[in-house]
Amino acid sequence: MAEQEPVPPIDLDFAFQIHIDFKERIRIAGPMRNNVWVPAAGGTIKGPKLNGKVVAYSGADYGGEFGLDAHYMLQADDGTYIYIHNMGYLYALNNPPGTRGTPEAGAAAVQEQGSQSFEAPSSKDVPMYFRITPYFNAPVGPHDWLTRTVFVGTGERFQNPDYTLFTYYEVL
Amino acid sequence: MAEHPVPKIKLDYAFSVRIDFHERVVIDGPVRSRVYVPPSGGEIWGPRLQGKVVPYSGADYASNGLLNAHYMLQADDGAWIYIYNTGYIRRKDGKPVEVDDTKSDKEIDYYFRITPYFDAPFGPHEWLNRTVMVGTAKRYPNPDHTIFTYYAVL
């Protein structure tokens, strides 16, 4: 039986890091769910396999209570535009799901602040589970390996200034 | 940015899923090709989930090498669990992946990696709703089946 075969291992190889700067964080606390609009205000890409920048205001994270659903454009150092779709989970370890709150909490916050703006804590202050699986679209050429490679990544939150550092590993 | 060390990622073997296939249909359209490959059954074993694949509960609707599979799983305790599998399959020799590949006994070397997302009810399986996972898959012919090996990203 197949069950007796050894479990195939998975090897990861560090690919690059993306630092994304944030200014606006808007929460839509709807009757059924929370969604956010958190656009990328800019950023940089550094690493052995990709270098470049995050195109400012090219997209946003539109995710919900504890799921990421972010769409941005990147631009490699050679000028190539690359689309990234970041999916994954983000929540405080002591309170999953937590960092973006329930619809009730979101509605209460809006009531209290009179604003849909919210702040996201740093990983240092609030230990979190923040893991992502990105998918890319890149034109035919030196970056097209991104469109046929599975990646897994981790995110680390920072405050003052507000940014996130994503670290991506290629699944070999 | 250079001041931060690169964080490591740890993976933990979660479970394996064998999926049996009988039908492999290709829709070769003018804009793209798409497949319809339903599971005719299968089983799940491993440290964190045991159960079965619900036959004909969905299919892989992959298009242009991007997996797009939706199925239902049923755990040994009866819980119904939705799985959405996306990822890439390609031949390492650069040739296109063909439907007939799974009928041949010839060993073909694939890059076949996936990232599954789950919906599981409240209870012992709810960790699946909030865990990023990554997997590797291997195809076997005669009879046509694939074994997916899933790791939780810690």
Short mmCIF file of C-alpha atoms in Angstrom, two decimals:
data_model
loop_
_atom_site.label_atom_id
_atom_site.label_comp_id
_atom_site.label_asym_id
_atom_site.label_seq_id
_atom_site.Cartn_x
_atom_site.Cartn_y
_atom_site.Cartn_z
CA MET A 1 0.00 0.00 0.00
CA ALA A 2 1.05 3.54 -0.69
CA GLU A 3 0.65 4.33 3.02
CA GLN A 4 3.86 2.44 3.75
CA GLU A 5 5.96 4.62 1.47
CA PRO A 6 8.19 7.11 3.26
CA VAL A 7 6.83 10.64 3.57
CA PRO A 8 8.47 12.79 0.88
CA PRO A 9 10.33 15.73 2.42
CA ILE A 10 9.91 19.32 1.23
CA ASP A 11 12.92 21.56 0.74
CA LEU A 12 12.70 25.34 0.89
CA ASP A 13 15.16 27.85 -0.52
CA PHE A 14 15.20 31.52 0.52
CA ALA A 15 14.14 33.61 -2.49
CA PHE A 16 13.64 37.27 -1.46
CA GLN A 17 12.14 39.65 1.10
CA ILE A 18 9.54 42.32 0.41
CA HIS A 19 9.24 45.29 2.72
CA ILE A 20 5.87 47.02 2.27
CA ASP A 21 5.11 50.43 3.76
CA PHE A 22 1.57 51.26 4.87
CA LYS A 23 -0.19 54.55 5.55
CA GLU A 24 -3.94 53.90 5.30
CA ARG A 25 -5.71 51.07 7.10
CA ILE A 26 -9.46 51.09 6.59
CA ARG A 27 -11.84 48.50 7.99
CA ILE A 28 -15.26 47.78 6.54
CA ALA A 29 -17.20 46.28 9.44
CA GLY A 30 -20.15 44.82 7.58
CA PRO A 31 -23.10 42.94 9.01
CA MET A 32 -21.69 39.58 7.88
CA ARG A 33 -17.92 40.09 7.93
CA ASN A 34 -15.01 42.45 8.25
CA ASN A 35 -12.88 43.37 5.28
CA VAL A 36 -9.96 45.74 5.13
CA TRP A 37 -8.43 48.07 2.58
CA VAL A 38 -4.73 48.41 3.26
CA PRO A 39 -2.93 49.78 0.21
CA ALA A 40 0.81 49.54 -0.31
CA ALA A 41 2.33 53.01 0.02
CA GLY A 42 5.64 51.74 -1.36
CA GLY A 43 8.36 49.26 -0.55
CA THR A 44 11.45 47.39 -1.62
CA ILE A 45 12.34 43.86 -2.73
CA LYS A 46 15.73 42.38 -1.85
CA GLY A 47 17.20 38.91 -2.07
CA PRO A 48 19.08 36.36 -4.12
CA LYS A 49 16.29 35.84 -6.68
CA LEU A 50 14.49 39.17 -7.06
CA ASN A 51 15.32 42.81 -6.46
CA GLY A 52 13.16 45.83 -7.09
CA LYS A 53 10.32 47.79 -5.56
CA VAL A 54 6.66 47.69 -4.66
CA VAL A 55 4.67 49.98 -6.94
CA ALA A 56 3.06 52.54 -4.64
CA TYR A 57 -0.77 52.39 -4.55
CA SER A 58 -0.82 49.59 -7.13
CA GLY A 59 -3.21 47.53 -5.00
CA ALA A 60 -4.05 46.56 -1.47
CA ASP A 61 -4.87 43.87 1.01
CA TYR A 62 -8.62 43.32 0.91
CA GLY A 63 -8.58 40.43 3.40
CA GLY A 64 -11.01 39.61 6.14
CA GLU A 65 -10.91 38.85 9.83
CA PHE A 66 -7.84 36.70 9.74
CA GLY A 67 -7.15 36.01 6.11
CA LEU A 68 -4.87 37.89 3.77
CA ASP A 69 -6.05 38.62 0.25
CA ALA A 70 -3.58 41.12 -1.13
CA HIS A 71 -3.00 42.17 -4.72
CA TYR A 72 -0.10 44.43 -5.67
CA MET A 73 2.25 45.21 -8.51
CA LEU A 74 5.99 44.82 -8.11
CA GLN A 75 8.63 46.26 -10.39
CA ALA A 76 11.92 44.42 -10.75
CA ASP A 77 15.20 46.31 -11.10
CA ASP A 78 15.15 45.61 -14.86
CA GLY A 79 11.81 47.46 -15.13
CA THR A 80 9.58 44.38 -15.40
CA TYR A 81 6.12 44.70 -13.87
CA ILE A 82 5.10 41.63 -11.81
CA TYR A 83 1.71 40.92 -10.25
CA ILE A 84 1.58 39.33 -6.80
CA HIS A 85 -1.40 37.79 -5.07
CA ASN A 86 -0.67 37.10 -1.40
CA MET A 87 -2.97 34.72 0.43
CA GLY A 88 -2.61 33.38 3.93
CA TYR A 89 -3.43 33.79 7.60
CA LEU A 90 -2.65 36.52 10.07
CA TYR A 91 -3.82 36.48 13.68
CA ALA A 92 -2.65 36.95 17.24
CA LEU A 93 -1.47 33.63 18.66
CA ASN A 94 -3.32 34.15 21.93
CA ASN A 95 -6.58 35.06 20.24
CA PRO A 96 -7.20 33.44 16.86
CA PRO A 97 -8.82 35.00 14.92
CA GLY A 98 -7.76 38.25 16.44
CA THR A 99 -5.81 41.07 14.89
CA ARG A 100 -8.68 42.45 12.83
CA GLY A 101 -11.48 41.51 15.16
CA THR A 102 -15.02 40.31 14.75
CA PRO A 103 -17.68 42.35 12.89
CA GLU A 104 -19.13 43.31 16.29
CA ALA A 105 -15.76 44.58 17.53
CA GLY A 106 -15.19 46.39 14.23
CA ALA A 107 -18.59 48.09 14.45
CA ALA A 108 -17.93 49.06 18.09
CA ALA A 109 -14.55 50.54 17.14
CA VAL A 110 -16.13 52.63 14.39
CA GLN A 111 -18.75 53.83 16.85
CA GLU A 112 -16.10 54.75 19.39
CA GLN A 113 -13.56 56.37 17.06
CA GLY A 114 -16.01 57.75 14.54
CA SER A 115 -13.63 56.42 11.92
CA GLN A 116 -13.01 53.24 9.97
CA SER A 117 -9.25 53.57 10.41
CA PHE A 118 -7.52 50.95 12.47
CA GLU A 119 -4.00 50.18 13.63
CA ALA A 120 -2.19 46.90 13.23
CA PRO A 121 0.11 45.87 16.08
CA SER A 122 3.75 44.88 15.67
CA SER A 123 4.84 41.26 15.92
CA LYS A 124 7.01 42.28 18.86
CA ASP A 125 4.01 43.52 20.88
CA VAL A 126 1.55 40.85 19.73
CA PRO A 127 3.06 37.48 18.80
CA MET A 128 1.23 36.33 15.70
CA TYR A 129 0.82 33.56 13.21
CA PHE A 130 1.50 35.26 9.89
CA ARG A 131 2.12 32.87 7.02
CA ILE A 132 1.39 33.33 3.32
CA THR A 133 1.40 31.60 -0.05
CA PRO A 134 2.03 34.06 -2.89
CA TYR A 135 1.20 33.52 -6.55
CA PHE A 136 2.78 35.67 -9.24
CA ASN A 137 2.29 36.64 -12.84
CA ALA A 138 5.40 37.78 -14.68
CA PRO A 139 5.98 38.23 -18.40
CA VAL A 140 7.99 35.75 -20.45
CA GLY A 141 11.64 36.41 -19.65
CA PRO A 142 14.02 36.24 -16.68
CA HIS A 143 11.24 36.40 -14.06
CA ASP A 144 8.82 33.91 -15.59
CA TRP A 145 9.96 31.14 -13.19
CA LEU A 146 7.76 32.98 -10.65
CA THR A 147 4.68 31.85 -12.59
CA ARG A 148 5.42 28.16 -12.20
CA THR A 149 6.90 27.98 -8.71
CA VAL A 150 5.12 27.50 -5.40
CA PHE A 151 6.31 29.71 -2.54
CA VAL A 152 5.63 29.90 1.15
CA GLY A 153 6.35 32.90 3.29
CA THR A 154 6.28 34.50 6.67
CA GLY A 155 5.35 38.06 7.58
CA GLU A 156 6.61 40.22 10.41
CA ARG A 157 4.78 43.39 11.49
CA PHE A 158 6.44 46.64 12.53
CA GLN A 159 5.02 49.91 13.86
CA ASN A 160 6.26 53.52 13.80
CA PRO A 161 6.60 53.50 10.88
CA ASP A 162 3.98 50.95 9.86
CA TYR A 163 5.46 48.29 7.60
CA THR A 164 5.50 44.53 7.09
CA LEU A 165 8.49 42.44 6.10
CA PHE A 166 7.56 39.40 4.01
CA THR A 167 10.14 36.63 3.65
CA TYR A 168 9.56 34.23 0.77
CA TYR A 169 10.91 30.75 0.29
CA GLU A 170 10.77 28.82 -2.96
CA VAL A 171 9.32 25.32 -2.55
CA LEU A 172 11.90 23.21 -4.40
CA MET B 1 15.86 46.13 5.71
CA ALA B 2 19.30 44.55 5.78
CA GLU B 3 19.32 44.85 9.58
CA HIS B 4 16.74 42.05 9.93
CA PRO B 5 17.92 38.44 9.83
CA VAL B 6 15.95 36.27 7.41
CA PRO B 7 13.29 34.44 9.46
CA LYS B 8 13.30 30.67 9.08
CA ILE B 9 10.23 28.64 8.19
CA LYS B 10 9.53 25.30 9.86
CA LEU B 11 7.33 22.64 8.33
CA ASP B 12 5.62 19.82 10.19
CA TYR B 13 4.24 16.74 8.41
CA ALA B 14 0.45 16.83 8.83
CA PHE B 15 -1.14 14.10 6.67
CA SER B 16 -1.24 12.43 3.29
CA VAL B 17 -4.14 12.13 0.88
CA ARG B 18 -4.41 9.51 -1.85
CA ILE B 19 -6.87 10.45 -4.58
CA ASP B 20 -8.07 7.93 -7.15
CA PHE B 21 -9.03 9.07 -10.63
CA HIS B 22 -11.09 7.44 -13.36
CA GLU B 23 -11.97 10.34 -15.66
CA ARG B 24 -9.59 12.93 -17.08
CA VAL B 25 -11.34 15.31 -19.45
CA VAL B 26 -9.64 18.19 -21.30
CA ILE B 27 -11.53 21.23 -22.59
CA ASP B 28 -9.18 22.62 -25.21
CA GLY B 29 -10.66 26.06 -25.82
CA PRO B 30 -9.60 29.02 -27.93
CA VAL B 31 -8.52 31.10 -24.95
CA ARG B 32 -7.17 28.39 -22.62
CA SER B 33 -7.36 24.73 -21.86
CA ARG B 34 -9.03 23.43 -18.74
CA VAL B 35 -9.33 19.96 -17.29
CA TYR B 36 -12.07 18.19 -15.40
CA VAL B 37 -10.57 15.50 -13.18
CA PRO B 38 -12.96 14.33 -10.45
CA PRO B 39 -11.86 12.13 -7.53
CA SER B 40 -13.46 8.69 -7.62
CA GLY B 41 -12.35 8.11 -4.02
CA GLY B 42 -9.33 8.14 -1.80
CA GLU B 43 -8.07 8.04 1.73
CA ILE B 44 -6.36 10.29 4.26
CA TRP B 45 -3.78 9.14 6.79
CA GLY B 46 -1.17 10.77 8.98
CA PRO B 47 -0.67 12.29 12.41
CA ARG B 48 -3.22 15.13 12.16
CA LEU B 49 -6.08 13.89 9.95
CA GLN B 50 -7.51 10.52 8.99
CA GLY B 51 -10.49 9.87 6.78
CA LYS B 52 -11.52 9.64 3.16
CA VAL B 53 -12.00 11.66 0.02
CA VAL B 54 -15.70 11.90 -0.82
CA PRO B 55 -16.09 10.38 -4.32
CA TYR B 56 -17.30 12.81 -7.00
CA SER B 57 -17.56 15.66 -4.47
CA GLY B 58 -15.70 18.03 -6.79
CA ALA B 59 -12.82 18.02 -9.25
CA ASP B 60 -9.63 19.60 -10.35
CA TYR B 61 -10.49 22.28 -12.92
CA ALA B 62 -6.84 23.13 -13.62
CA SER B 63 -6.07 25.58 -16.37
CA ASN B 64 -2.71 26.17 -18.02
CA GLY B 65 -0.71 24.35 -15.36
CA LEU B 66 -2.33 26.06 -12.38
CA LEU B 67 -4.14 23.57 -10.18
CA ASN B 68 -7.67 24.56 -9.18
CA ALA B 69 -9.11 21.61 -7.28
CA HIS B 70 -12.14 21.65 -5.01
CA TYR B 71 -13.19 18.54 -3.10
CA MET B 72 -14.87 17.39 0.06
CA LEU B 73 -13.07 15.27 2.61
CA GLN B 74 -14.69 13.34 5.42
CA ALA B 75 -12.71 12.76 8.62
CA ASP B 76 -12.99 9.49 10.54
CA ASP B 77 -15.22 11.25 13.10
CA GLY B 78 -17.68 12.11 10.30
CA ALA B 79 -16.73 15.81 9.93
CA TRP B 80 -17.08 17.19 6.40
CA ILE B 81 -14.12 19.31 5.31
CA TYR B 82 -13.76 21.39 2.16
CA ILE B 83 -10.36 21.53 0.48
CA TYR B 84 -9.21 23.98 -2.17
CA ASN B 85 -5.92 22.92 -3.70
CA THR B 86 -3.96 25.30 -5.86
CA GLY B 87 -0.39 25.03 -7.09
CA TYR B 88 1.72 24.04 -10.06
CA ILE B 89 2.37 20.85 -11.94
CA ARG B 90 4.96 20.75 -14.69
CA ARG B 91 7.33 18.24 -16.20
CA LYS B 92 10.95 18.80 -15.33
CA ASP B 93 11.95 17.80 -18.89
CA GLY B 94 10.07 20.88 -20.13
CA LYS B 95 7.48 18.92 -22.12
CA PRO B 96 3.82 19.81 -21.59
CA VAL B 97 1.84 17.76 -19.08
CA GLU B 98 -0.48 15.48 -21.07
CA VAL B 99 -3.59 13.63 -19.94
CA ASP B 100 -2.06 10.39 -21.23
CA ASP B 101 0.92 10.75 -18.86
CA THR B 102 -1.08 9.00 -16.15
CA LYS B 103 -1.72 5.95 -18.37
CA SER B 104 1.96 5.23 -18.92
CA ASP B 105 4.17 3.24 -16.57
CA LYS B 106 7.13 5.34 -17.70
CA GLU B 107 8.57 7.32 -14.79
CA ILE B 108 8.08 11.05 -15.39
CA ASP B 109 9.77 13.62 -13.19
CA TYR B 110 7.35 16.39 -12.24
CA TYR B 111 7.50 19.57 -10.23
CA PHE B 112 4.18 19.19 -8.41
CA ARG B 113 3.71 21.47 -5.41
CA ILE B 114 0.50 22.76 -3.87
CA THR B 115 -0.88 25.11 -1.23
CA PRO B 116 -4.19 23.86 0.17
CA TYR B 117 -6.81 25.91 1.99
CA PHE B 118 -9.52 24.29 4.08
CA ASP B 119 -12.92 24.99 5.59
CA ALA B 120 -13.59 22.76 8.58
CA PRO B 121 -16.36 23.04 11.18
CA PHE B 122 -15.82 24.10 14.81
CA GLY B 123 -14.24 21.22 16.70
CA PRO B 124 -11.13 19.09 16.50
CA HIS B 125 -10.39 19.99 12.86
CA GLU B 126 -10.79 23.77 13.08
CA TRP B 127 -7.00 24.30 13.09
CA LEU B 128 -7.24 23.63 9.33
CA ASN B 129 -9.08 26.97 8.93
CA ARG B 130 -6.16 28.98 10.24
CA THR B 131 -3.06 27.08 9.16
CA VAL B 132 -1.06 27.73 6.02
CA MET B 133 0.05 24.47 4.45
CA VAL B 134 2.32 23.42 1.64
CA GLY B 135 2.42 20.10 -0.10
CA THR B 136 4.10 17.90 -2.61
CA ALA B 137 2.36 15.40 -4.85
CA LYS B 138 3.33 12.33 -6.81
CA ARG B 139 1.37 10.70 -9.61
CA TYR B 140 1.08 6.93 -10.04
CA PRO B 141 -0.36 5.06 -13.04
CA ASN B 142 -2.37 1.83 -13.29
CA PRO B 143 -4.57 2.52 -11.47
CA ASP B 144 -4.40 6.29 -11.84
CA HIS B 145 -3.89 7.96 -8.46
CA THR B 146 -1.96 10.79 -6.84
CA ILE B 147 -0.55 10.97 -3.33
CA PHE B 148 -0.48 14.44 -1.78
CA THR B 149 1.76 15.00 1.24
CA TYR B 150 0.86 18.04 3.33
CA TYR B 151 3.01 19.95 5.77
CA ALA B 152 1.74 22.59 8.19
CA VAL B 153 3.74 25.82 8.11
CA LEU B 154 4.51 26.39 11.79
#
